[in-house]
Short mmCIF file of C-alpha atoms and ligand atoms in Angstrom, two decimals:
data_model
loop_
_atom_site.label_atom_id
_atom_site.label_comp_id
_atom_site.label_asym_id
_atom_site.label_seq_id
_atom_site.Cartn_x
_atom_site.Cartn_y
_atom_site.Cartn_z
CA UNK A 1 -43.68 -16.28 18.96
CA UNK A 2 -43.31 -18.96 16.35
CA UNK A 3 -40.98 -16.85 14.29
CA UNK A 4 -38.61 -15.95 17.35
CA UNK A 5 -38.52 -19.80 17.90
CA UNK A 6 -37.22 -20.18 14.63
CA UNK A 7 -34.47 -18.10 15.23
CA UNK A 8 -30.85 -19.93 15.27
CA UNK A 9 -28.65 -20.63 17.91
CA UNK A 10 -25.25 -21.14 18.29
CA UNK A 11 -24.51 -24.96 18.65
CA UNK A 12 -22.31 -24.68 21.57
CA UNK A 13 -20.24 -21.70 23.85
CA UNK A 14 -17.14 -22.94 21.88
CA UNK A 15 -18.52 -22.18 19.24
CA UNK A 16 -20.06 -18.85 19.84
CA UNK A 17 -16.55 -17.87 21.49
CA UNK A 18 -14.41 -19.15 18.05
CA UNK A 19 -17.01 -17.12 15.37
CA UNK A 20 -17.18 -13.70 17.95
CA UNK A 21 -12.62 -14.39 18.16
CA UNK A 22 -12.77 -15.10 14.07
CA UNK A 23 -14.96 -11.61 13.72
CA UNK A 24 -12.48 -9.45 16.13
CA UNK A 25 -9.12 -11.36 14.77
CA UNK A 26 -8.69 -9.78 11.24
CA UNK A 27 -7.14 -7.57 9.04
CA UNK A 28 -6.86 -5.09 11.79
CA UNK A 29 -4.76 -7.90 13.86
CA UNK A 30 -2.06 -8.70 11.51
CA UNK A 31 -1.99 -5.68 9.11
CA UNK A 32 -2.96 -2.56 11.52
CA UNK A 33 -1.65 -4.07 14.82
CA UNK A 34 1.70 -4.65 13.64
CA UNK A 35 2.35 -1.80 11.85
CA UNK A 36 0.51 0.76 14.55
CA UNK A 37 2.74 -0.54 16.60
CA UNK A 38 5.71 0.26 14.44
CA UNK A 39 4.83 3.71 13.59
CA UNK A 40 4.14 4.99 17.28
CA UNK A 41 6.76 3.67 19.93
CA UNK A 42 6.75 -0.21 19.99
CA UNK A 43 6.50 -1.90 23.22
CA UNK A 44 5.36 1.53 24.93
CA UNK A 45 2.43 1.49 22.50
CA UNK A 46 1.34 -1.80 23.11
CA UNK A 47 1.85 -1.40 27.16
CA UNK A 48 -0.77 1.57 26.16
CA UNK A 49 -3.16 -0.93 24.26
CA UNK A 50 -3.24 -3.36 26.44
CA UNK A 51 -4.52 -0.83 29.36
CA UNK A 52 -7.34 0.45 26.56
CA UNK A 53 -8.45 -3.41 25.67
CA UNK A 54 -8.67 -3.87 29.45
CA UNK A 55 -10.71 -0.68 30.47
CA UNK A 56 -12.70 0.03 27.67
CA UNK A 57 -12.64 -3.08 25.30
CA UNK A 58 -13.58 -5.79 27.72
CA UNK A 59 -16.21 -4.22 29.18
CA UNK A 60 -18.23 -3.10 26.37
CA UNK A 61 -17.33 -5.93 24.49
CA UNK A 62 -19.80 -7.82 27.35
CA UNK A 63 -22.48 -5.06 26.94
CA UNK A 64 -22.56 -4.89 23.12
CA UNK A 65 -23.22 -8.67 23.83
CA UNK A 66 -25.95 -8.32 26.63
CA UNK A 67 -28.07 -6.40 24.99
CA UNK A 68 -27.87 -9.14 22.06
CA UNK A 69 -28.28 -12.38 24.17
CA UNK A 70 -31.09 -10.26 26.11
CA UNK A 71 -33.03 -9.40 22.82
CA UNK A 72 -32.04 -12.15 20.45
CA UNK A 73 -32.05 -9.31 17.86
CA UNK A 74 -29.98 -7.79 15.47
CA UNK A 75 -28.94 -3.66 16.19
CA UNK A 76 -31.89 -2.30 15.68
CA UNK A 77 -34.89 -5.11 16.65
CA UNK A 78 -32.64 -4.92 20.20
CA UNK A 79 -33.02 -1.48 20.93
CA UNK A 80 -36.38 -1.66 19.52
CA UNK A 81 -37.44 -4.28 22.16
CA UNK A 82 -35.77 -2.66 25.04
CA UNK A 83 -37.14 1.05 24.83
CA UNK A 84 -39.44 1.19 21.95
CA UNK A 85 -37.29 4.95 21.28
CA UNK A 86 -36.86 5.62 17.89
CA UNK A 87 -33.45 7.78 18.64
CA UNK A 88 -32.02 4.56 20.23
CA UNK A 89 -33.62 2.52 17.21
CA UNK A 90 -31.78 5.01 15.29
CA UNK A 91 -28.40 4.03 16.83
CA UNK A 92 -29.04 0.83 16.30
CA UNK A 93 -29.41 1.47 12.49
CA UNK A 94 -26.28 3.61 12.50
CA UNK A 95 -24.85 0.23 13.19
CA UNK A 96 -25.83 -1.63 10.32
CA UNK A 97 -24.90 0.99 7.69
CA UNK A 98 -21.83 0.94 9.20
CA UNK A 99 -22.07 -3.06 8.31
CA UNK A 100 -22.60 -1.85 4.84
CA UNK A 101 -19.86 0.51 4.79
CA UNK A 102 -17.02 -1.24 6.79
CA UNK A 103 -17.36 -4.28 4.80
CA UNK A 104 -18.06 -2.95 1.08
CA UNK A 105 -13.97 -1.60 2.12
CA UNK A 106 -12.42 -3.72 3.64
CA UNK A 107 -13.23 -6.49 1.46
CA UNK A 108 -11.33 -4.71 -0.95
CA UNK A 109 -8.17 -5.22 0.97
CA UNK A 110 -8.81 -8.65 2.13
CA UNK A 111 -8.91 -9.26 -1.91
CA UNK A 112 -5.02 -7.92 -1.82
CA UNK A 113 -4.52 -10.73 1.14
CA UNK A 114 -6.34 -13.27 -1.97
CA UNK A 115 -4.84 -11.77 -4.82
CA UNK A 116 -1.34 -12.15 -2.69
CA UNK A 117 -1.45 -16.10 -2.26
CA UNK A 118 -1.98 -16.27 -5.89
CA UNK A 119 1.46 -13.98 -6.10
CA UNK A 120 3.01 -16.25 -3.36
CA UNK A 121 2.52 -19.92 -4.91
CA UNK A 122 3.30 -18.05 -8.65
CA UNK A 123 6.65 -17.17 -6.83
CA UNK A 124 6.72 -13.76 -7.31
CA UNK A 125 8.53 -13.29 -3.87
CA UNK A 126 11.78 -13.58 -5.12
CA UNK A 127 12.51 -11.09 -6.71
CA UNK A 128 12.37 -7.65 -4.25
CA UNK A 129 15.52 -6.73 -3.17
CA UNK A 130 14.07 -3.18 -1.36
CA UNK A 131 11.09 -2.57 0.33
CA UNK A 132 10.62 0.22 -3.10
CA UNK A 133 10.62 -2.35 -5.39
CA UNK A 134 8.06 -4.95 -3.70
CA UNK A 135 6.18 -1.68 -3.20
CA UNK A 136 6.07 -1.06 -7.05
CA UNK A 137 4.77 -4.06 -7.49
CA UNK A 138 2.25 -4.11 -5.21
CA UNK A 139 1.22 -0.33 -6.73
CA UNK A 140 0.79 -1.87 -10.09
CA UNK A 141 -1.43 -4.93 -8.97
CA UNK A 142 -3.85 -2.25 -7.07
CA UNK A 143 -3.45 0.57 -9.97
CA UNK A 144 -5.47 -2.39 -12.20
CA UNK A 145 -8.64 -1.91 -11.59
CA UNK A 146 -9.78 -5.77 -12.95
CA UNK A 147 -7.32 -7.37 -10.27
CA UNK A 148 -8.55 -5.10 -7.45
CA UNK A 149 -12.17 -5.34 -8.52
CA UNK A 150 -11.95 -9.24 -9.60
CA UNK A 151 -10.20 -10.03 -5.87
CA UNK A 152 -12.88 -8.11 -4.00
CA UNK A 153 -15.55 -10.00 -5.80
CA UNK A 154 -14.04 -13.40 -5.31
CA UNK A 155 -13.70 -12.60 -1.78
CA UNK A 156 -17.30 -11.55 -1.62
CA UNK A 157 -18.56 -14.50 -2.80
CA UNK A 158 -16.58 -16.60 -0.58
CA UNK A 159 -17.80 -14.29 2.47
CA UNK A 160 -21.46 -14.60 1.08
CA UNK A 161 -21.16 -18.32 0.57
CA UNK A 162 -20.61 -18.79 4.07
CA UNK A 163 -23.18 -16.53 5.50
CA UNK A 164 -25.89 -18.44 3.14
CA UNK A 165 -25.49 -21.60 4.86
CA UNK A 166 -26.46 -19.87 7.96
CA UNK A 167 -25.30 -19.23 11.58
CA UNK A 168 -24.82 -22.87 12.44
CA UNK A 169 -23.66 -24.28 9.50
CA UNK A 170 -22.30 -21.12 7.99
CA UNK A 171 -20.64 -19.26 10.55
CA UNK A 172 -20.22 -21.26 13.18
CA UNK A 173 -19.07 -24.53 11.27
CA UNK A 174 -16.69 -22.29 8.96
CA UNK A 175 -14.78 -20.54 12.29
CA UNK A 176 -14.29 -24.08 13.91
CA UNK A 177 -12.82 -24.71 10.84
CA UNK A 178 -11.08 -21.51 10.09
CA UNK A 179 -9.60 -20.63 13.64
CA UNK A 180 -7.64 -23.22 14.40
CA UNK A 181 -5.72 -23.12 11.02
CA UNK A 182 -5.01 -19.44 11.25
CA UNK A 183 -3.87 -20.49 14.91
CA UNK A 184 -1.72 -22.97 13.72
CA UNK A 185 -0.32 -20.98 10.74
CA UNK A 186 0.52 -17.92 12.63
CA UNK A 187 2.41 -20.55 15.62
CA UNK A 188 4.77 -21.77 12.00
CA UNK A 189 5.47 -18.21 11.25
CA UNK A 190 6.25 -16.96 14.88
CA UNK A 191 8.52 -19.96 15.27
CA UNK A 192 10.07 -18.95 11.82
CA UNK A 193 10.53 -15.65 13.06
CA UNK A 194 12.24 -16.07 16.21
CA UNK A 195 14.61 -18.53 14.90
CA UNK A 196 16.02 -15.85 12.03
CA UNK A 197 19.63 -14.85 12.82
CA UNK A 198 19.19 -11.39 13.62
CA UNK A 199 15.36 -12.07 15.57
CA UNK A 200 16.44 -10.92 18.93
CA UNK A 201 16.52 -7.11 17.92
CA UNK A 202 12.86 -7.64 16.79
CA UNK A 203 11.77 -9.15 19.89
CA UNK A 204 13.68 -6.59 21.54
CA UNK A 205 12.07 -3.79 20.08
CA UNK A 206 8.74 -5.34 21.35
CA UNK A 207 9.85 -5.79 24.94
CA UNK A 208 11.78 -2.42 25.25
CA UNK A 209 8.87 0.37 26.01
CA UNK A 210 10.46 3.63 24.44
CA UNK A 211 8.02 6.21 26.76
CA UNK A 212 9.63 9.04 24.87
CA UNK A 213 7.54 7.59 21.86
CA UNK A 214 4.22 7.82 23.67
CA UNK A 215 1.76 11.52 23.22
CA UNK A 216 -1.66 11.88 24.02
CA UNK A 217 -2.11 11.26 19.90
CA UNK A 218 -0.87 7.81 20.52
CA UNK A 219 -3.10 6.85 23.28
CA UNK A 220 -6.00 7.77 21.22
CA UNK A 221 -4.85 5.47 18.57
CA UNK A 222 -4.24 2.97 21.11
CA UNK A 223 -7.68 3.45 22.19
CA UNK A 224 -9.25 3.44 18.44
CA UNK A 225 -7.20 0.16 17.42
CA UNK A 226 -8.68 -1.77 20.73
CA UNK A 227 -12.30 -1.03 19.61
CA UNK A 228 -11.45 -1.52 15.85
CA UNK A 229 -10.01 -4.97 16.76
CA UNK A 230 -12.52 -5.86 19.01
CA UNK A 231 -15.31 -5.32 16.25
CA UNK A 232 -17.05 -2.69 18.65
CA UNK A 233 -19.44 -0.17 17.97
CA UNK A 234 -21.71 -1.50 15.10
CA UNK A 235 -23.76 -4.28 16.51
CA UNK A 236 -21.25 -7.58 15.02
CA UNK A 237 -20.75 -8.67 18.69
CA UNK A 238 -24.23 -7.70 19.62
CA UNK A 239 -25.57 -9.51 16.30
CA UNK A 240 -23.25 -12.84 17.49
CA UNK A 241 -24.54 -12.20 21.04
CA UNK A 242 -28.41 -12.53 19.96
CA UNK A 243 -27.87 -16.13 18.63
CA UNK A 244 -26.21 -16.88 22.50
CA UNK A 245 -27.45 -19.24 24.90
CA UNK A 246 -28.26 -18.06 28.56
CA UNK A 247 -26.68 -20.85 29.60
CA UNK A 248 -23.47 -19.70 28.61
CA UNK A 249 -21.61 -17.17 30.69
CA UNK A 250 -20.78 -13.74 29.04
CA UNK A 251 -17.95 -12.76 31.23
CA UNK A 252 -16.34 -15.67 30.48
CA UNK A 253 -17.18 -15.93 26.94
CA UNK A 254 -15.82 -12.19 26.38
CA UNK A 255 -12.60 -12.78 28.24
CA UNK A 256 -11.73 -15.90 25.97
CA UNK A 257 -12.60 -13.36 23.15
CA UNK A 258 -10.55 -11.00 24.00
CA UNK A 259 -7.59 -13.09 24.58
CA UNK A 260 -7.48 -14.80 21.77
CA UNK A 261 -7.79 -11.84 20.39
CA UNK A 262 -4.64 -10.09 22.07
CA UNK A 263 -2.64 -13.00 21.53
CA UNK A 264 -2.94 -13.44 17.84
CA UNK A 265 -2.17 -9.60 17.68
CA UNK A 266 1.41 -9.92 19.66
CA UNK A 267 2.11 -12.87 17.90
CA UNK A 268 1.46 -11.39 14.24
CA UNK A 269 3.90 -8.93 15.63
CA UNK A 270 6.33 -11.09 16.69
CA UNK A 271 6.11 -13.17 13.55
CA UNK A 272 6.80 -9.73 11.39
CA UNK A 273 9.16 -7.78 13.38
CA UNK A 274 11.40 -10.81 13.71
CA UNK A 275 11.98 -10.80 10.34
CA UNK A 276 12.02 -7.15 9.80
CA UNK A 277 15.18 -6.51 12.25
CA UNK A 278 16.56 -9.80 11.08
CA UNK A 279 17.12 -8.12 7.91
CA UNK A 280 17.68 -4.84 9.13
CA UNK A 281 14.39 -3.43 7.41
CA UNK A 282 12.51 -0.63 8.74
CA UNK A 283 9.74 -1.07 11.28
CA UNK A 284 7.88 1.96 10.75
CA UNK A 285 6.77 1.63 6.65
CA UNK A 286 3.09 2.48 7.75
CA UNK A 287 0.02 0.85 5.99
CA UNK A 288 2.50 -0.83 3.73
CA UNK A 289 4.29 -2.74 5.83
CA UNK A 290 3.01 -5.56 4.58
CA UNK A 291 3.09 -5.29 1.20
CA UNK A 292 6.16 -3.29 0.65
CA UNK A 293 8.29 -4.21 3.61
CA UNK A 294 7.52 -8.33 4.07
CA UNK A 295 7.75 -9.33 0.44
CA UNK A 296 11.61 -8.13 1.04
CA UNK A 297 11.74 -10.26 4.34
CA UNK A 298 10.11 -13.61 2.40
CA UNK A 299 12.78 -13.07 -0.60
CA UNK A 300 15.68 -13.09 1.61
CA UNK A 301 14.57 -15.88 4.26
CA UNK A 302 15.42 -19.31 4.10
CA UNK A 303 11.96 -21.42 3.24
CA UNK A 304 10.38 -17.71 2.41
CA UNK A 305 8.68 -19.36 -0.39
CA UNK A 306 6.59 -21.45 1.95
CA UNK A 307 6.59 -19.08 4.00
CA UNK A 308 5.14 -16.03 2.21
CA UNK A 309 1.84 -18.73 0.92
CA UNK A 310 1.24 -19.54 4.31
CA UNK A 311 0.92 -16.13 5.68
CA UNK A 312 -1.15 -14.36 2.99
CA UNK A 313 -3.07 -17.90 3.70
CA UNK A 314 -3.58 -16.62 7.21
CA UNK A 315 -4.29 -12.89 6.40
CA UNK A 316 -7.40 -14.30 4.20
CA UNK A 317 -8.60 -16.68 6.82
CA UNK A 318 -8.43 -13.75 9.47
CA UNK A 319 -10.28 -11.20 7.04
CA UNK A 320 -12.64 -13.91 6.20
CA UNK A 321 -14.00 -14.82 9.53
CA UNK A 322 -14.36 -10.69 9.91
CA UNK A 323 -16.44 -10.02 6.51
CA UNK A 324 -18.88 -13.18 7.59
CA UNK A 325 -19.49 -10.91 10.74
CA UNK A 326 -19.87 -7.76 9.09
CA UNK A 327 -22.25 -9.12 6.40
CA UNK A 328 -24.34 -11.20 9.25
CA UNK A 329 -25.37 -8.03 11.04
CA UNK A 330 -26.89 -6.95 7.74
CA UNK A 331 -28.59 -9.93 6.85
CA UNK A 332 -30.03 -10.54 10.67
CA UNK A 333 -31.55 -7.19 10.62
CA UNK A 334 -33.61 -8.02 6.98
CA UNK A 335 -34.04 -11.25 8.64
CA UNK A 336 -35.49 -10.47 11.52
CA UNK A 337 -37.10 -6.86 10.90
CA UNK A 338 -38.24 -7.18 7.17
CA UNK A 339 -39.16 -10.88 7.38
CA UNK A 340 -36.57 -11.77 4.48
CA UNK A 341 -35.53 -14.99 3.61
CA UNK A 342 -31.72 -15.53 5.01
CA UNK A 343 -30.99 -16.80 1.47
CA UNK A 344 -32.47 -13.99 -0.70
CA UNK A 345 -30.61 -11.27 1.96
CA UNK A 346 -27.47 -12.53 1.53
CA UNK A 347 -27.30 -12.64 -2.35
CA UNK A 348 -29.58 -9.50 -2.53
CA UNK A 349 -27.23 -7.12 0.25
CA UNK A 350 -24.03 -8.89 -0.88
CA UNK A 351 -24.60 -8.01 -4.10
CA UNK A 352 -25.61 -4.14 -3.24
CA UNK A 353 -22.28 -4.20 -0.75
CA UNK A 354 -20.02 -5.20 -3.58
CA UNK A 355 -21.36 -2.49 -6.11
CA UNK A 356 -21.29 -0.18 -2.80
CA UNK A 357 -16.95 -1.20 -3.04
CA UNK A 358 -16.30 -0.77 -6.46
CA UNK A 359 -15.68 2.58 -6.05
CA UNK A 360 -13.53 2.07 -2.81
CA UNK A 361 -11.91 -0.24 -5.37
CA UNK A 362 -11.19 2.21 -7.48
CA UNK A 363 -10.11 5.02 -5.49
CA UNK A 364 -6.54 3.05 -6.09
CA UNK A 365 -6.66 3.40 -9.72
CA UNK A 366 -9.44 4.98 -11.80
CA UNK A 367 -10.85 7.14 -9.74
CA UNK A 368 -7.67 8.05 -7.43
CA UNK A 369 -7.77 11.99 -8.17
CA UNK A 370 -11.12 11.95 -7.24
CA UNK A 371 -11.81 13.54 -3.34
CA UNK A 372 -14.07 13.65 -0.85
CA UNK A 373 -13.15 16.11 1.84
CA UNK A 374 -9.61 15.56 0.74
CA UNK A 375 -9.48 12.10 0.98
CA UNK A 376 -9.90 9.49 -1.61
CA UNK A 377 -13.32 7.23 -1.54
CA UNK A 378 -11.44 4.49 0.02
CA UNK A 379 -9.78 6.99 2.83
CA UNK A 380 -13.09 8.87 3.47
CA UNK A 381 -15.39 5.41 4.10
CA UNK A 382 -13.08 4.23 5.94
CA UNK A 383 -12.12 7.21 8.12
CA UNK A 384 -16.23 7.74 8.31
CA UNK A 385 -16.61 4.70 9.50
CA UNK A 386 -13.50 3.64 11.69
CA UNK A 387 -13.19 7.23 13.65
CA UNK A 388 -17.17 8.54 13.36
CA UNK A 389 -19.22 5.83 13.27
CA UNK A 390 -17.58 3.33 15.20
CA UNK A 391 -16.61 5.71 18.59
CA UNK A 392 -20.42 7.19 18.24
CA UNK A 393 -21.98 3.34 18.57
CA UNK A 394 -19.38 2.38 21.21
CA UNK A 395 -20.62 5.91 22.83
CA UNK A 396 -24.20 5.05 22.72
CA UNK A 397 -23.84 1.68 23.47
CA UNK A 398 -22.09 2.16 26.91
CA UNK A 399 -24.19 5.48 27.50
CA UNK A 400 -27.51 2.84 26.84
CA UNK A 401 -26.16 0.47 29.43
CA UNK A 402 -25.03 2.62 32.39
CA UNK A 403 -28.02 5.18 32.15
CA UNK A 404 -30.94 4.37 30.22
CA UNK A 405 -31.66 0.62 30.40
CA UNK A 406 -29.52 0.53 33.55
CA UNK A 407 -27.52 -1.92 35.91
CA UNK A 408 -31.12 -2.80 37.66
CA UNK A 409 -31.93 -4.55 34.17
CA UNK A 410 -28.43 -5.25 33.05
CA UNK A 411 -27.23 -6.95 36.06
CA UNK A 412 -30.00 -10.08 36.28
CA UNK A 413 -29.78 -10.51 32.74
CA UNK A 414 -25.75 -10.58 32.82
CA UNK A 415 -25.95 -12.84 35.86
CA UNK A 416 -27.51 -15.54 33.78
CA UNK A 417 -25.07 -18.41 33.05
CA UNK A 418 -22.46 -16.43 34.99
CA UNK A 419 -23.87 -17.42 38.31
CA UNK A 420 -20.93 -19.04 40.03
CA UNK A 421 -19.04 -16.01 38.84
CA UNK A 422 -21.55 -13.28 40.73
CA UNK A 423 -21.08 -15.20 43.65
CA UNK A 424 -17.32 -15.83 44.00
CA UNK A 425 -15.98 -12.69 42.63
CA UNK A 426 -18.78 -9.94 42.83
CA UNK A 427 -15.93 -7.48 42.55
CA UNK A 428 -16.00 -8.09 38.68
CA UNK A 429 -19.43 -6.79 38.32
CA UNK A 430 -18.29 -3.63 40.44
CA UNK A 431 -15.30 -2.90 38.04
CA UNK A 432 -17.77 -3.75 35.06
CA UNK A 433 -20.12 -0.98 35.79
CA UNK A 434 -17.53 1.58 36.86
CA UNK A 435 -15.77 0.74 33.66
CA UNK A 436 -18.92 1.28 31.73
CA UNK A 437 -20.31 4.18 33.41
CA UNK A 438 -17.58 6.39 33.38
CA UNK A 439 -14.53 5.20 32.15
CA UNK A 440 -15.64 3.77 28.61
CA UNK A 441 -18.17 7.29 27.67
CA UNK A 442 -15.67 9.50 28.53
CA UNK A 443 -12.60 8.10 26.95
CA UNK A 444 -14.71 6.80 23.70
CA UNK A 445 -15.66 10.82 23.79
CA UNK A 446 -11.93 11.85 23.22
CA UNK A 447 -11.28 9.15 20.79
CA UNK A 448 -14.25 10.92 18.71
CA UNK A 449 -12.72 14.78 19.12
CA UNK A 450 -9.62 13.44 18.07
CA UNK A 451 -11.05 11.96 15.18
CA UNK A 452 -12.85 14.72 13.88
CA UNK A 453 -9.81 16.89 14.44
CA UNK A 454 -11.89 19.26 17.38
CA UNK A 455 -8.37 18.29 19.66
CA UNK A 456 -6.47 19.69 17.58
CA UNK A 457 -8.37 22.96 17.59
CA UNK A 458 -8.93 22.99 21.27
CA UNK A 459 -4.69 22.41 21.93
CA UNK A 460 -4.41 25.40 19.85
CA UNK A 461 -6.89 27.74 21.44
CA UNK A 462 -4.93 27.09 25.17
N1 LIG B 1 -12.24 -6.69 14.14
C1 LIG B 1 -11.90 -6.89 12.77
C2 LIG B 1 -10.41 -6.69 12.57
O1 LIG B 1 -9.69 -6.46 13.48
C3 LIG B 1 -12.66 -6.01 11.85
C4 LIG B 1 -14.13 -6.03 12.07
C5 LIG B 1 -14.97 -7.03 11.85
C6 LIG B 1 -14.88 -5.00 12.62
N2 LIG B 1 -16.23 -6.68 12.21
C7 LIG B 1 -16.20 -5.44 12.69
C8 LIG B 1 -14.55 -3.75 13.07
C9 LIG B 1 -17.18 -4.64 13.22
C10 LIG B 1 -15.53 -2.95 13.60
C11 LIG B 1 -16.84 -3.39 13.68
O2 LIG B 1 -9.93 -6.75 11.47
#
């Protein structure tokens, strides 16, 4: 009893609302969104993801965070609490080595964001003159294996500095902090965009829904990208959920989440495709739209020297506030299952995290002929992760809800703090559970096959 007293709590809902926002906005906001978006149909795709955040992403998004505010446990302590099962204990665990994985990657990237404010104030954004050339560039800054590795350490440290301090005046104190800079940087670079000669085809291209554009393949991705962004599956939101207050209300708190959410996401790609039409660039470079397209857009825009620091300035900040939230669900489960000291976890997993990168690091140098399953290390964490792990949890997790623990134990424990809500609009409850018991299972389910490539066998057999 004395130990679970001793457990933090978030200093207020704001607060709570601003770290869960900081660990879904991220790298999958302004790199993936944006560029998603590009490669499969524009508006029509984002028409698409905003049904999928609605249905699916919402509502698990308020069970992932149930089950933590119910518990006040990390993944696996939850499940442990609520059935004593060791196969649900097991899912649970899933989650955290997927904490392991999914950051020991993509803290390699958010080192590029780093390493690319350093190339921004040095002024190396005036030079590209085609999308090719920035692209070299950015091929020979990754194909060194001491800037990729020194960036993802620096960027570890900065992500374990924060998580040391704790969830109060770690987390919490760094997203209050954190948010409303990125919020303010990304409002500068939207109102850059849109005022480029040339903007309106960009905006166009995001308010024009091109159906032709949209296949069963793109709703999946759709459908992947809402739960990616949304940091579901794992445990993050049910790790941020366990430090909750029943006095706050998780409806609410999950709708603010998810909003912000959304919003930064449309405006990252209004900032970027303003300036790609502007200059008549291609929309649909893939992964390296970013790094090969935008350097391009900075050299030719006026202020694009400014302009290029603050928005690699934002793209850290966003990854940041992610990797604090990855790394947390790690360090709450030694915390609070292995009786570690918050302080010794954080140097002691951080540490085993980073060596678990360096060969993601390397998979873009050194190591880049070597495969897994085809893929390179980098490719093949991150596809494990992203399209296995993440769609299994997000499975589970609804599955848990809707027929194991059930809405007879769900529904007080969701009512708490959201009391004036139950009463005024008790049709949000009924769209919550339909939501979770069929809709979210069954369409997680086809995310999965698609993932592991079963769709494509099945189309071919009929
Ligand atoms: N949501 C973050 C992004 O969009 C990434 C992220 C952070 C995440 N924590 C997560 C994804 C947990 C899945 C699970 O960049």
């Amino acid at each position: 009893m004395a130990k679970e007293k001793a457990r933090e709590q978030w200093g207020s809902k704001i607060g709570f609302i601003l770290a869960a926002a900081g660990s879904a906005i991220g790298l999958g906001n302004i790199w993936k969104f944006p560029y998603v978006t590009g490669q499969y149909g524009g508006a029509a795709f984002i028409l698409v993801y905003l049904i999928c955040i609605a249905i699916i992403g919402l509502p698990v998004l308020m069970g992932e965070v149930l089950i933590g505010r119910t518990t006040h446990k990390n993944p696996v302590g939850a499940f442990a609490k609520l059935t004593k099962s060791k196969f649900w204990m097991g899912i649970g665990g899933m989650g955290v080595v997927a904490g392991f994985i999914i950051l020991s990657y993509y803290t390699v990237v958010a080192g590029w964001a780093l390493g690319y404010v350093y190339e921004a104030i040095a002024g190396n954004f005036y030079s590209f003159s085609a999308p090719s050339s920035a692209g070299a560039h950015f091929n020979n800054l990754i194909g060194n294996p001491f800037w990729i590795v020194g960036y993802f350490a620096l960027f570890m440290l900065l992500t374990m500095g924060i998580v040391f301090s704790g969830v109060r005046n770690g987390i919490e104190k760094g997203s209050k902090i954190m948010m409303p800079i990125l919020f303010l940087l990304l409002i500068i670079l939207v109102l850059r965009g849109v005022t480029l000669e040339g903007a309106a085809k960009g905006i166009k291209y995001f308010l024009h829904p091109d159906w032709s554009r949209i296949s069963a393949e793109s709703v999946l991705i759709a459908m992947g990208q809402a739960f990616f962004t949304l940091s579901l599956g794992m445990g993050a939101m049910l790790t941020y959920g366990s430090y909750m207050s029943e006095k706050d209300s998780i409806p609410g708190s999950a709708l603010s989440i998810v909003t912000l959410d959304t919003l930064i996401a449309l405006m990252a790609g209004l900032a970027i495709f303003t300036g790609v039409f502007a200059y008549n660039l291609k929309p649909d470079a893939g992964p390296g739209l970013i790094f090969h397209t935008l350097p391009v857009v900075f050299t030719r825009m006026p202020g694009g020297y400014i302009f290029s620091i603050l928005f690699f300035i934002l793209l850290s900040l966003a990854a940041l506030t992610s990797t604090i939230s990855l790394l947390e669900v790690i360090i709450a489960y030694f915390v609070d299952e292995k009786n570690w000291e918050r302080k010794k976890a954080v140097l002691v997993f951080g540490g085993i995290t980073f060596l678990l990168g360096i060969p993601s690091a390397l998979s873009f140098n050194v190591m880049s002929g070597v495969k897994f399953f085809g893929f390179n290390f980098f490719d093949f964490v991150d596809f494990t992760a992203a399209n296995i792990l993440l769609p299994i949890g997000g499975f589970f997790i609804s599955v848990f809800i809707a027929y194991y623990w059930g809405f007879k134990n769900a529904l007080p424990e969701l009512r708490k703090g959201a009391e004036r809500l139950f009463e005024k609009y008790p049709v949000v409850i009924t769209f919550w559970k339909i939501f979770i018991k069929y809709f979210a299972p069954v369409l997680i389910f086809f995310v999965f096959l698609n993932s592991v490539g079963l769709l494509k066998i099945i189309r071919e057999l009929f």
